CSV table of C-alpha atoms in Angstrom, one decimal:
chain,number,residue,atom,x,y,z
A,7,MET,CA,-113.1,58.4,20.4
A,8,LYS,CA,-112.0,55.6,22.7
A,9,THR,CA,-111.9,53.3,19.7
A,10,LYS,CA,-109.5,55.7,17.9
A,11,VAL,CA,-107.2,55.9,20.9
A,12,LEU,CA,-107.2,52.1,21.2
A,13,GLN,CA,-106.3,51.8,17.5
A,14,ILE,CA,-103.5,54.3,17.8
A,15,VAL,CA,-102.0,52.4,20.9
A,16,ILE,CA,-102.2,49.0,19.1
A,17,GLY,CA,-100.5,50.5,16.0
A,18,LEU,CA,-97.7,51.9,18.1
A,19,LEU,CA,-97.2,48.6,19.9
A,20,LEU,CA,-96.9,46.8,16.5
A,21,ILE,CA,-94.3,49.3,15.2
A,22,SER,CA,-92.3,48.9,18.4
A,23,SER,CA,-92.3,45.1,18.2
A,24,LEU,CA,-91.1,45.3,14.6
A,25,VAL,CA,-88.3,47.6,15.5
A,26,LEU,CA,-87.2,45.3,18.4
A,27,THR,CA,-87.4,42.2,16.2
A,28,GLY,CA,-85.1,43.9,13.7
A,29,CYS,CA,-82.6,44.8,16.5
A,30,SER,CA,-82.6,41.3,17.9
A,31,SER,CA,-81.8,39.8,14.5
A,32,GLN,CA,-78.4,41.7,14.3
A,33,PRO,CA,-76.3,39.2,16.2
A,34,ALA,CA,-77.1,36.6,13.6
A,35,VAL,CA,-75.8,38.9,11.0
A,36,SER,CA,-72.7,40.0,13.0
A,37,ASN,CA,-71.9,36.3,13.6
A,38,ALA,CA,-71.5,35.8,9.9
A,39,PRO,CA,-67.7,36.4,10.1
A,40,ALA,CA,-67.5,33.4,12.6
A,41,GLU,CA,-66.9,31.1,9.6
A,42,PRO,CA,-63.7,32.8,8.6
A,43,ALA,CA,-62.7,32.9,12.2
A,44,GLY,CA,-63.2,29.2,12.4
A,45,ASP,CA,-61.0,28.7,9.3
A,46,ALA,CA,-58.3,30.9,10.8
A,47,ALA,CA,-58.3,28.8,14.0
A,48,ALA,CA,-57.8,25.7,11.9
A,49,ALA,CA,-55.0,27.2,9.8
A,50,PRO,CA,-52.2,26.6,12.4
A,51,THR,CA,-52.7,22.8,12.1
A,52,GLU,CA,-51.2,23.1,8.6
A,53,ALA,CA,-49.2,26.3,9.0
A,54,PRO,CA,-46.1,25.0,10.9
A,55,ALA,CA,-44.7,23.6,7.7
A,56,ALA,CA,-44.9,27.0,6.0
A,57,VAL,CA,-44.7,29.4,8.9
A,58,GLU,CA,-41.1,29.6,10.2
A,59,PRO,CA,-41.7,31.3,13.6
A,60,THR,CA,-43.8,28.3,14.7
A,61,ALA,CA,-41.5,25.8,13.1
A,62,VAL,CA,-38.4,26.9,15.1
A,63,PRO,CA,-37.3,23.5,16.3
A,64,ALA,CA,-34.3,24.1,14.1
A,65,ALA,CA,-33.4,27.2,16.2
A,66,ALA,CA,-34.4,25.3,19.3
A,67,GLU,CA,-31.8,22.6,18.7
A,68,PRO,CA,-29.2,24.2,20.9
A,69,ALA,CA,-31.8,24.2,23.8
A,70,ALA,CA,-32.4,20.5,23.1
A,71,GLU,CA,-28.6,19.9,23.4
A,72,GLU,CA,-28.4,21.8,26.7
A,73,ALA,CA,-31.4,19.8,28.0
A,74,ALA,CA,-29.8,16.5,27.0
A,75,PRO,CA,-28.5,14.4,29.9
A,76,ALA,CA,-25.0,15.2,30.9
A,77,VAL,CA,-22.3,12.5,30.6
A,78,ASP,CA,-22.4,10.2,33.6
A,79,PHE,CA,-18.8,10.6,34.8
A,80,GLU,CA,-18.9,7.6,37.2
A,81,ALA,CA,-20.4,5.3,34.5
A,82,ALA,CA,-17.8,6.5,32.0
A,83,LEU,CA,-15.0,5.7,34.4
A,84,ALA,CA,-16.5,2.4,35.5
A,85,SER,CA,-16.6,1.3,31.8
A,86,LEU,CA,-12.8,1.3,31.6
A,87,GLU,CA,-12.5,-1.5,34.2
A,88,GLY,CA,-10.9,-4.6,32.7
A,89,GLN,CA,-10.8,-3.1,29.2
A,90,VAL,CA,-7.8,-2.2,27.0
A,91,PHE,CA,-8.3,0.6,24.5
A,92,SER,CA,-4.7,0.9,23.3
A,93,THR,CA,-3.2,-0.8,20.3
A,94,GLY,CA,0.5,-1.6,20.0
A,95,PRO,CA,3.2,0.7,18.5
A,96,ASN,CA,2.5,-0.9,15.1
A,97,GLY,CA,-1.2,-1.3,15.5
A,98,GLU,CA,-1.1,-4.7,17.2
A,99,THR,CA,-4.1,-6.0,19.0
A,100,PRO,CA,-3.5,-6.2,22.8
A,101,THR,CA,-3.2,-9.5,24.7
A,102,ALA,CA,-4.1,-9.4,28.4
A,103,ALA,CA,-1.2,-9.7,30.8
A,104,SER,CA,-3.2,-12.4,32.6
A,105,GLU,CA,-2.6,-14.7,29.6
A,106,ILE,CA,1.2,-14.6,30.0
A,107,THR,CA,2.2,-17.5,32.2
A,108,LEU,CA,4.8,-20.2,32.6
A,109,THR,CA,4.2,-23.8,33.7
A,110,ASP,CA,6.2,-25.4,36.5
A,111,GLU,CA,8.1,-27.4,34.0
A,112,GLU,CA,9.0,-24.3,31.9
A,113,LEU,CA,10.0,-22.5,35.1
A,114,ALA,CA,12.4,-25.4,36.0
A,115,GLN,CA,13.9,-25.3,32.5
A,116,ILE,CA,14.6,-21.6,32.8
A,117,LYS,CA,16.2,-22.0,36.2
A,118,ASP,CA,18.6,-24.6,34.8
A,119,MET,CA,19.8,-22.0,32.3
A,120,ASN,CA,21.4,-19.7,34.9
A,121,ALA,CA,20.5,-16.8,32.7
A,122,THR,CA,21.4,-13.1,33.3
A,123,ALA,CA,19.4,-10.0,32.5
A,124,ALA,CA,20.0,-6.2,32.2
A,125,ILE,CA,17.4,-3.4,32.6
A,126,VAL,CA,18.1,-0.4,30.3
A,127,LEU,CA,15.8,2.5,31.2
A,128,HIS,CA,15.0,5.8,29.4
A,129,TYR,CA,15.2,7.5,32.8
A,130,ALA,CA,15.0,6.3,36.4
A,131,GLY,CA,14.5,7.6,39.9
A,132,ASN,CA,10.7,8.2,39.6
A,133,ASP,CA,8.0,6.0,41.1
A,134,TRP,CA,7.1,4.4,37.8
A,135,SER,CA,10.6,3.3,37.0
A,136,ASN,CA,11.3,2.1,40.5
A,137,ALA,CA,8.1,-0.1,40.4
A,138,GLN,CA,9.1,-1.5,37.0
A,139,ILE,CA,12.5,-2.5,38.4
A,140,GLU,CA,11.0,-4.0,41.5
A,141,GLY,CA,8.5,-6.1,39.5
A,142,LEU,CA,11.3,-7.3,37.1
A,143,LYS,CA,13.6,-8.2,39.9
A,144,TYR,CA,10.8,-10.0,41.8
A,145,GLN,CA,9.9,-12.2,38.9
A,146,PHE,CA,13.5,-12.7,37.7
A,147,GLU,CA,14.4,-14.0,41.1
A,148,LYS,CA,11.6,-16.6,40.9
A,149,MET,CA,13.0,-17.7,37.6
A,150,GLY,CA,16.6,-18.0,38.8
A,151,ILE,CA,17.7,-15.1,36.6
A,152,GLU,CA,20.4,-12.7,37.8
A,153,VAL,CA,20.1,-9.0,37.1
A,154,VAL,CA,23.6,-7.8,36.1
A,155,ALA,CA,22.9,-4.2,35.3
A,156,VAL,CA,20.3,-1.4,35.7
A,157,THR,CA,21.0,1.8,33.7
A,158,ASP,CA,19.5,5.3,33.6
A,159,ALA,CA,19.8,7.3,30.4
A,160,GLY,CA,18.4,10.5,31.8
A,161,PHE,CA,16.1,10.7,28.8
A,162,LYS,CA,19.2,11.3,26.6
A,163,THR,CA,19.5,9.2,23.4
A,164,GLU,CA,23.3,9.2,23.2
A,165,LYS,CA,23.5,8.1,26.8
A,166,GLN,CA,21.2,5.2,26.2
A,167,VAL,CA,23.1,4.1,23.2
A,168,ALA,CA,26.3,4.1,25.3
A,169,ASP,CA,24.4,2.2,28.1
A,170,LEU,CA,23.4,-0.5,25.6
A,171,GLU,CA,27.0,-0.9,24.5
A,172,THR,CA,28.3,-1.1,28.1
A,173,VAL,CA,25.6,-3.7,28.9
A,174,LEU,CA,26.3,-5.8,25.9
A,175,ALA,CA,29.9,-6.2,27.0
A,176,LYS,CA,28.4,-8.1,30.0
A,177,GLN,CA,26.9,-10.6,27.6
A,178,PRO,CA,23.4,-10.8,29.2
A,179,ASP,CA,20.9,-13.3,27.9
A,180,ILE,CA,18.1,-10.8,28.3
A,181,ILE,CA,17.6,-7.0,28.0
A,182,VAL,CA,14.4,-5.3,29.1
A,183,SER,CA,14.3,-1.7,27.9
A,184,ILE,CA,12.3,1.3,26.8
A,185,PRO,CA,13.9,3.3,24.0
A,186,THR,CA,14.3,7.1,24.5
A,187,ASP,CA,14.0,7.5,20.7
A,188,PRO,CA,12.9,4.6,18.6
A,189,VAL,CA,14.8,5.7,15.5
A,190,ALA,CA,18.1,7.0,17.0
A,191,THR,CA,18.5,3.9,19.2
A,192,SER,CA,17.5,1.3,16.6
A,193,ASN,CA,21.0,0.2,15.6
A,194,ALA,CA,22.1,-0.4,19.2
A,195,TYR,CA,19.1,-2.7,19.8
A,196,LEU,CA,19.6,-4.4,16.5
A,197,GLN,CA,23.2,-5.2,17.6
A,198,ALA,CA,21.8,-6.7,20.8
A,199,ALA,CA,19.4,-8.9,18.7
A,200,GLU,CA,22.2,-10.0,16.5
A,201,GLN,CA,24.2,-11.1,19.6
A,202,GLY,CA,21.3,-13.4,20.4
A,203,VAL,CA,20.0,-11.3,23.4
A,204,GLN,CA,16.3,-11.8,24.2
A,205,LEU,CA,14.9,-8.3,23.9
A,206,VAL,CA,11.6,-7.4,25.7
A,207,PHE,CA,10.4,-3.8,25.4
A,208,MET,CA,8.5,-1.6,27.8
A,209,ASP,CA,5.9,0.6,26.2
A,210,ASN,CA,7.7,1.4,22.9
A,211,VAL,CA,9.7,-0.5,20.3
A,212,ALA,CA,12.9,0.5,18.5
A,213,ALA,CA,12.4,1.2,14.8
A,214,ASP,CA,13.0,-1.5,12.1
A,215,LEU,CA,13.0,-4.4,14.6
A,216,VAL,CA,10.7,-7.4,13.8
A,217,GLN,CA,8.7,-9.1,16.6
A,218,GLY,CA,9.4,-12.8,16.9
A,219,GLU,CA,12.8,-12.3,15.1
A,220,ASP,CA,14.6,-9.4,16.8
A,221,TYR,CA,12.5,-9.0,20.0
A,222,VAL,CA,10.1,-11.1,22.0
A,223,SER,CA,7.3,-8.7,22.8
A,224,VAL,CA,6.4,-5.2,24.1
A,225,VAL,CA,4.5,-4.7,27.3
A,226,SER,CA,2.5,-1.6,28.1
A,227,ALA,CA,-0.1,-0.1,30.3
A,228,ASP,CA,-3.3,1.0,28.5
A,229,ASN,CA,-2.0,4.5,27.9
A,230,TYR,CA,-4.9,5.4,25.7
A,231,GLY,CA,-7.3,4.2,28.3
A,232,ASN,CA,-5.5,6.2,31.0
A,233,GLY,CA,-5.8,9.3,28.7
A,234,VAL,CA,-9.5,8.7,28.5
A,235,ALA,CA,-9.8,8.3,32.3
A,236,SER,CA,-7.9,11.5,33.0
A,237,ALA,CA,-10.2,13.4,30.6
A,238,HIS,CA,-13.4,12.2,32.3
A,239,LEU,CA,-11.9,13.1,35.6
A,240,MET,CA,-11.0,16.6,34.4
A,241,ALA,CA,-14.6,17.0,33.1
A,242,LYS,CA,-16.0,15.7,36.4
A,243,TYR,CA,-14.1,18.1,38.6
A,244,ILE,CA,-14.6,21.2,36.5
A,245,GLY,CA,-18.3,20.5,36.3
A,246,GLY,CA,-18.4,19.6,32.6
A,247,LYS,CA,-17.6,23.1,31.3
A,248,GLY,CA,-14.8,25.7,31.2
A,249,LYS,CA,-11.4,26.5,29.6
A,250,ILE,CA,-8.5,24.1,30.0
A,251,GLY,CA,-4.9,23.7,29.0
A,252,ILE,CA,-2.7,20.8,28.0
A,253,VAL,CA,0.9,20.1,28.8
A,254,TYR,CA,2.1,17.3,26.5
A,255,HIS,CA,5.4,15.5,25.8
A,256,GLU,CA,7.1,17.0,22.8
A,257,ALA,CA,8.9,13.9,21.5
A,258,ASP,CA,8.5,10.9,19.2
A,259,PHE,CA,7.3,8.8,22.1
A,260,PHE,CA,4.5,6.3,21.4
A,261,VAL,CA,2.9,6.0,24.8
A,262,THR,CA,2.8,9.7,25.7
A,263,ARG,CA,1.4,10.5,22.3
A,264,GLN,CA,-1.4,7.9,22.9
A,265,ARG,CA,-2.2,9.6,26.2
A,266,TYR,CA,-2.4,13.1,24.6
A,267,GLU,CA,-4.5,11.9,21.7
A,268,ALA,CA,-6.9,10.0,24.0
A,269,PHE,CA,-7.3,13.0,26.5
A,270,LYS,CA,-8.0,15.5,23.7
A,271,LYS,CA,-10.4,13.3,21.7
A,272,THR,CA,-12.4,12.4,24.8
A,273,ILE,CA,-12.8,16.0,25.8
A,274,GLU,CA,-13.7,17.2,22.3
A,275,GLU,CA,-16.2,14.4,21.6
A,276,ASN,CA,-17.9,14.2,24.9
A,277,TYR,CA,-17.8,17.7,26.5
A,278,PRO,CA,-18.9,20.5,24.1
A,279,GLU,CA,-18.8,23.1,26.9
A,280,ILE,CA,-15.1,22.4,27.7
A,281,GLU,CA,-12.7,24.4,25.5
A,282,ILE,CA,-9.1,23.5,25.1
A,283,VAL,CA,-7.6,27.0,24.7
A,284,VAL,CA,-3.9,26.4,25.0
A,285,GLU,CA,-1.4,23.5,24.6
A,286,GLN,CA,2.3,23.5,25.4
A,287,GLY,CA,4.9,20.7,24.7
A,288,ILE,CA,7.8,20.0,27.0
A,289,ALA,CA,10.9,17.9,26.1
A,290,GLY,CA,12.8,17.6,29.4
A,291,PRO,CA,14.9,16.4,30.9
A,292,ASP,CA,13.7,18.7,33.7
A,293,PHE,CA,10.1,17.7,33.2
A,294,ALA,CA,8.9,19.2,36.5
A,295,GLY,CA,10.6,22.5,35.8
A,296,ASP,CA,9.3,22.6,32.2
A,297,GLY,CA,5.8,21.7,33.4
A,298,GLU,CA,5.9,24.6,35.9
A,299,LYS,CA,7.1,27.1,33.2
A,300,ALA,CA,4.4,25.9,30.8
A,301,ALA,CA,1.6,26.1,33.4
A,302,SER,CA,2.7,29.6,34.6
A,303,ALA,CA,2.6,30.9,31.1
A,304,MET,CA,-0.9,29.4,30.6
A,305,LEU,CA,-2.3,30.8,33.9
A,306,THR,CA,-0.8,34.3,33.1
A,307,LYS,CA,-2.4,34.4,29.7
A,308,TYR,CA,-5.7,32.8,30.7
A,309,ALA,CA,-6.7,33.9,34.1
A,310,ASP,CA,-10.0,32.0,33.8
A,311,LEU,CA,-8.4,28.7,33.1
A,312,ALA,CA,-10.4,26.0,35.0
A,313,GLY,CA,-7.9,23.1,34.6
A,314,ILE,CA,-4.6,21.9,33.2
A,315,TRP,CA,-3.8,18.3,32.1
A,316,GLY,CA,-0.2,17.0,32.5
A,317,VAL,CA,1.0,14.1,30.4
A,318,TRP,CA,2.4,12.3,33.4
A,319,ASP,CA,2.9,12.8,37.2
A,320,VAL,CA,6.3,14.6,37.0
A,321,PRO,CA,5.2,17.4,34.7
A,322,ALA,CA,2.0,17.5,36.8
A,323,GLU,CA,4.1,18.3,39.8
A,324,GLY,CA,5.4,21.3,38.0
A,325,ILE,CA,1.8,22.4,37.1
A,326,LEU,CA,1.0,22.0,40.8
A,327,ALA,CA,3.9,24.2,41.8
A,328,ALA,CA,2.7,26.9,39.3
A,329,SER,CA,-0.8,26.8,40.6
A,330,ARG,CA,0.4,27.3,44.2
A,331,ALA,CA,2.8,30.1,43.3
A,332,MET,CA,0.0,31.9,41.5
A,333,GLY,CA,-2.6,31.4,44.2
A,334,ARG,CA,-4.7,29.2,42.0
A,335,GLU,CA,-5.6,26.5,44.5
A,336,ASP,CA,-8.9,26.2,42.6
A,337,LEU,CA,-7.2,24.9,39.5
A,338,VAL,CA,-8.1,21.3,38.6
A,339,ILE,CA,-5.1,19.1,37.6
A,340,THR,CA,-5.4,15.6,36.2
A,341,THR,CA,-2.6,13.4,34.9
A,342,ILE,CA,-1.3,9.9,34.4
A,343,ASP,CA,0.8,7.8,36.8
A,344,LEU,CA,0.4,7.4,40.5
A,345,GLY,CA,3.5,9.0,41.8
A,346,LEU,CA,3.8,9.7,45.6
A,347,ASN,CA,3.7,13.5,45.3
A,348,VAL,CA,0.5,13.6,43.2
A,349,ALA,CA,-1.1,10.9,45.3
A,350,VAL,CA,-0.5,13.0,48.5
A,351,ASP,CA,-2.1,16.0,46.8
A,352,ILE,CA,-5.1,13.9,45.7
A,353,ALA,CA,-5.5,12.6,49.3
A,354,SER,CA,-5.2,16.0,50.9
A,355,GLY,CA,-7.8,17.6,48.6
A,356,GLY,CA,-5.3,19.7,46.6
A,357,PRO,CA,-5.5,20.8,42.9
A,358,VAL,CA,-4.6,17.3,41.6
A,359,LYS,CA,-8.1,15.8,41.7
A,360,GLY,CA,-7.5,12.4,39.9
A,361,LEU,CA,-5.4,10.5,37.4
A,362,GLY,CA,-5.2,7.3,35.3
A,363,ALA,CA,-2.7,4.9,36.8
A,364,GLN,CA,-0.4,2.4,35.2
A,365,ARG,CA,0.5,-0.8,36.9
A,366,PRO,CA,4.3,-0.8,36.6
A,367,PHE,CA,5.0,-3.6,39.1
A,368,ASP,CA,2.7,-6.0,37.2
A,369,GLN,CA,4.2,-4.7,34.0
A,370,GLY,CA,7.7,-5.6,35.2
A,371,VAL,CA,6.5,-9.1,36.2
A,372,THR,CA,4.9,-9.6,32.8
A,373,GLU,CA,8.1,-8.4,31.0
A,374,ALA,CA,10.2,-10.9,33.0
A,375,ILE,CA,7.9,-13.8,32.1
A,376,LEU,CA,8.0,-12.9,28.4
A,377,ALA,CA,11.8,-12.9,28.6
A,378,GLY,CA,11.4,-16.5,29.8
A,379,TYR,CA,9.3,-17.1,26.6
A,380,GLY,CA,12.3,-15.9,24.6
A,381,LEU,CA,14.7,-18.2,26.4
A,382,LEU,CA,12.4,-21.2,25.8
A,383,GLY,CA,11.7,-20.3,22.2
A,384,LYS,CA,8.0,-20.1,23.1
A,385,PRO,CA,5.8,-18.0,20.8
A,386,ALA,CA,4.8,-14.7,22.4
A,387,PRO,CA,2.1,-12.2,21.5
A,388,ALA,CA,3.4,-9.0,19.9
A,389,TYR,CA,1.8,-6.6,22.3
A,390,VAL,CA,0.7,-7.2,25.9
A,391,ALA,CA,-1.2,-4.6,27.9
A,392,LEU,CA,-2.6,-4.0,31.3
A,393,SER,CA,-5.9,-2.1,31.8
A,394,ALA,CA,-6.1,1.5,33.1
A,395,LEU,CA,-6.9,2.3,36.7
A,396,PRO,CA,-8.8,5.6,37.5
A,397,VAL,CA,-7.6,7.1,40.8
A,398,THR,CA,-9.6,9.6,42.9
A,399,PRO,CA,-9.6,10.6,46.6
A,400,GLU,CA,-12.0,7.8,47.3
A,401,ASN,CA,-9.7,5.0,46.1
A,402,VAL,CA,-6.2,6.4,46.3
A,403,LEU,CA,-5.0,4.1,49.1
A,404,GLU,CA,-6.4,1.0,47.5
A,405,ALA,CA,-4.9,2.1,44.2
A,406,TRP,CA,-1.5,2.5,45.7
A,407,ASP,CA,-1.6,-1.1,46.9
A,408,MET,CA,-2.7,-2.3,43.5
A,409,VAL,CA,-0.1,-0.3,41.6
A,410,TYR,CA,2.9,-1.0,43.9
A,411,HIS,CA,2.0,-4.2,45.7
A,412,GLN,CA,2.9,-2.6,49.0
A,413,ALA,CA,1.2,-0.6,51.8
A,414,ALA,CA,0.8,3.1,51.2
A,415,PRO,CA,3.7,5.2,52.7
A,416,GLU,CA,3.1,7.3,55.8
A,417,ALA,CA,3.1,10.5,53.8
A,418,LEU,CA,0.0,9.3,51.9
A,419,THR,CA,-1.8,7.8,54.9
A,420,SER,CA,-1.2,11.0,56.8
A,421,ALA,CA,-2.6,13.1,54.0
A,422,MET,CA,-5.8,10.9,54.2
A,423,GLY,CA,-6.0,11.5,57.9
A,424,GLU,CA,-5.3,7.9,58.8
């Protein structure tokens, strides 16, 4: 009996062990799908080429652009130093003003000529014109040349033609001039050339005149470079993004066209988050008034306008007046030419944040020396240029001295708190 019971117990134990062995072997079977799982894990190493969602770098490109380093404003401005980016009115390669010199012997020869000169301006009374005249008179005096006339055409072509006729009656040996309109004034300048007058042009050249035959040379600031400088300054002070407007010179005027083209191209090629939403041309002669009207219309239509560029300081004064009248002291204004009014606004932290400056006194000195080349029959380069000068609140006093060769006026030093 005991033996039977023992046999039954042993049998039950054997059956139980078999059942347990079968259960413990199931994981090995359930792991069989592990191989496909392994293949699926490996699949993504090849899939990006075929699976678009993981290969979205194409869609991620905008993010890459946003992450790209912003333009270094200071480096961009510093790169302008000593460089000239403009070409002459007829595509001439620029010669540096520092290369235009007279020897002591040449200076003595010119003094012995007792020559006379006339200065025939497009319009006068602004800081740029005054500095040009000062530079010319300073150098002519050193050369023993008497200035017999200075005229102001008020930016009217017919007036300038009449001015040239009046001046020619004085039989000057030299005329230094800037044409109001290169085509409409051409015959008057040709008449001067035919009379044997040594013509030196500021900034622009009358049409159909040949350098070396009809005129000595043309001298200009780097207007393209100044346009570039004013664009980088605009971008800097609006933080590299926003909507802006442009007030340009609506005339066939070489240097103002260069400024406009340089400003616009620099913004479009370097600052994708800045949008030029409005442009307005002005023809003068009331450039400040026209600038104010243009800016007022822009600010009325685009309440979110971050900045407005003015083609030179006088239109920029009008833009400044509009910004104040409309309570837009936050508006950023940049321009070209270091006039006193815009300089004071820069110094006092107003809407005018910066500008590209010409060097009109030095330009006048260079024009006078080139007139001496003409008297001597000395070959002259076709186009002479002076580099751009970026001006900000940090260097406005120093820039004034560089541009005008005189100490800053009290209005400017007071605005700086000095």
